[in-house]
Amino acid sequence: MAAADGGASARKEIIQTALILSGLTAFEFLIAFIWKDVGAAIGVEEEFAKLMKNLLFIILTLFKAFYIVAYFMHLKHEIRRLSVTIVLPFLFIIWLIIGLMLEGGYWGAGVDAEQTTLNKVEMVEDNA
Amino acid sequence: MADVSVDPKALSEGERPIFQASWGKLFMWFFLVSDAFTFSGLLIAYGALRVRAGSDGYNWALPEEVFTHAPILHEIFHIDAPLVFVGLMTFVLILSSVTMVLAVEAGHRKSKKEVQKWVFWTIIGGITFLSCQAYEWYHFISGTGIYYNAEDHRFESGGMMLSASLLEESQETAPKIVGLEDKKVIVFYPGGLEHFYENKIHGAHGGDGGGGHEEATKLGLRNGAEITNKGDIKKLLEHAHHSHDGSFVMKWDEVGKSGLEKILKKTGTTPADIASVKVYAQKSINGDTLRMVMRNGYEITYPSLIQTLKKPGVKVDQEGHIAKIEEDGYYPSQGGASMYANQYGRKAFANLFFFVTGFHGTHVFSGVILLIILYLNVRKGTYEKRGHYEMTEKIGLYWHFVDLVWVFVFTFFYLV
């Protein structure tokens, strides 16, 4: 890695990555603050706008993760089999995410331990 | 990795290093993969619990509102600044990652002075981040207060861990009570109201304490009135319905029959009284008010709201408005963390929030310790003598990983 140019190109890459990461984070802030108003201005349904916002945040996060791992952690410059060895196990994580997100809605269905029993008088009236 | 010489003979299996990275770095990678699995597990558990909680918006914390304090803005100006402080923390960590990778790069050139400089700045970044987290946690633990806006009778979060439902609830209960006016339901509490909730808080079944259906010696009403006459109790319970939480309920139109009105009149309860808003305090064993029960059955557990409602000047009028709070104001919380009540909204959210951000903070702390050791060794010339700065790379990997985890924590706890 001791580059012939005294590390100038490596430093350039670092600065570029840093700028990208800062830019993405700043963009996330902007979204967090203005998304609601923009959505309202266009006339999008609130639930849908929220879903899109979250999706966008997750995509941006994955971008940031990629830049950190690839450039700061240098994985892009390691030989291929090392990077594959490290990245492949995360297929299991993807599987777990898909699994639990899909099943999460059914988990503990009908048993809501955290709902206090006192919340609503209306509930009582069903018995009456 | 020309700098890092690996002796093929040192490898017990295979003739050549298949990853062309030193064992040290390789095992740091393997450790990080396993650590990433730990964090993934926690974050996915968080996601699943959140999906489970449903998406009607009242069941989970508002991510942007989780922490709305910022130094100076909060202490001096009492201004809410959602996300600002957490955003600052994010930038600090990104910057420290940049200085770290610059240290690694300087290490490749074996420039002791530069490595020393960049490692130093990375340590400063790490300590700054930890201090920020200490500020945040201090505010969570000591309780963060609430703003009351007198003009539109609204309670606003003053920067706290807040579930949307709690905020809604406090807005609902304080200014406007829905539903009860037309429904007019009377609820009787065996053993009296205080006793009933005492039992609830300590986990006993509400009905047990005051005696069951037959043996009840006292019935409490939400307005604080109590009925102790045996004949009256019997008559009331004949008409009342047993509810699922151990109390007894009766619709107002059922009261008209068989002299029940008279019984209620004796206690001073009138129809107008029933429609009005009253707040009842539930004390914990050390005398703090734990929760208040509104006339319509809503509960308030948020400490500073309780504190507000307990102020002597506060009265609630018959339309259900809090009539006597006249000033806008900041009501500092008297509560904060306690062993008796959960002040942090939805339990699953609070548990994972504190665990995951705390666990990440622990990683940052370990990272700072490693960096300090690295810094001292660089200064001493340990790596100069060794001929390479590979230790910087290994600790650098760890430090970037910490940054990486924060990127996810930030997204899932404060943004999404």
mmCIF file of C-alpha atoms in Angstrom, chain B residues 24 98 144 216 234 247 407-408:
data_model
loop_
_atom_site.group_PDB
_atom_site.id
_atom_site.type_symbol
_atom_site.label_atom_id
_atom_site.label_comp_id
_atom_site.label_asym_id
_atom_site.label_seq_id
_atom_site.Cartn_x
_atom_site.Cartn_y
_atom_site.Cartn_z
ATOM 1 C CA GLY B 24 -4.016 -10.296 13.115
ATOM 2 C CA VAL B 98 -11.812 10.079 8.878
ATOM 3 C CA THR B 144 -36.690 15.845 31.057
ATOM 4 C CA ALA B 216 -66.894 -5.948 49.479
ATOM 5 C CA LYS B 234 -75.319 -4.964 47.801
ATOM 6 C CA SER B 247 -63.915 -3.183 39.093
ATOM 7 C CA VAL B 407 -24.891 4.589 11.193
ATOM 8 C CA PHE B 408 -27.444 1.836 11.679
#
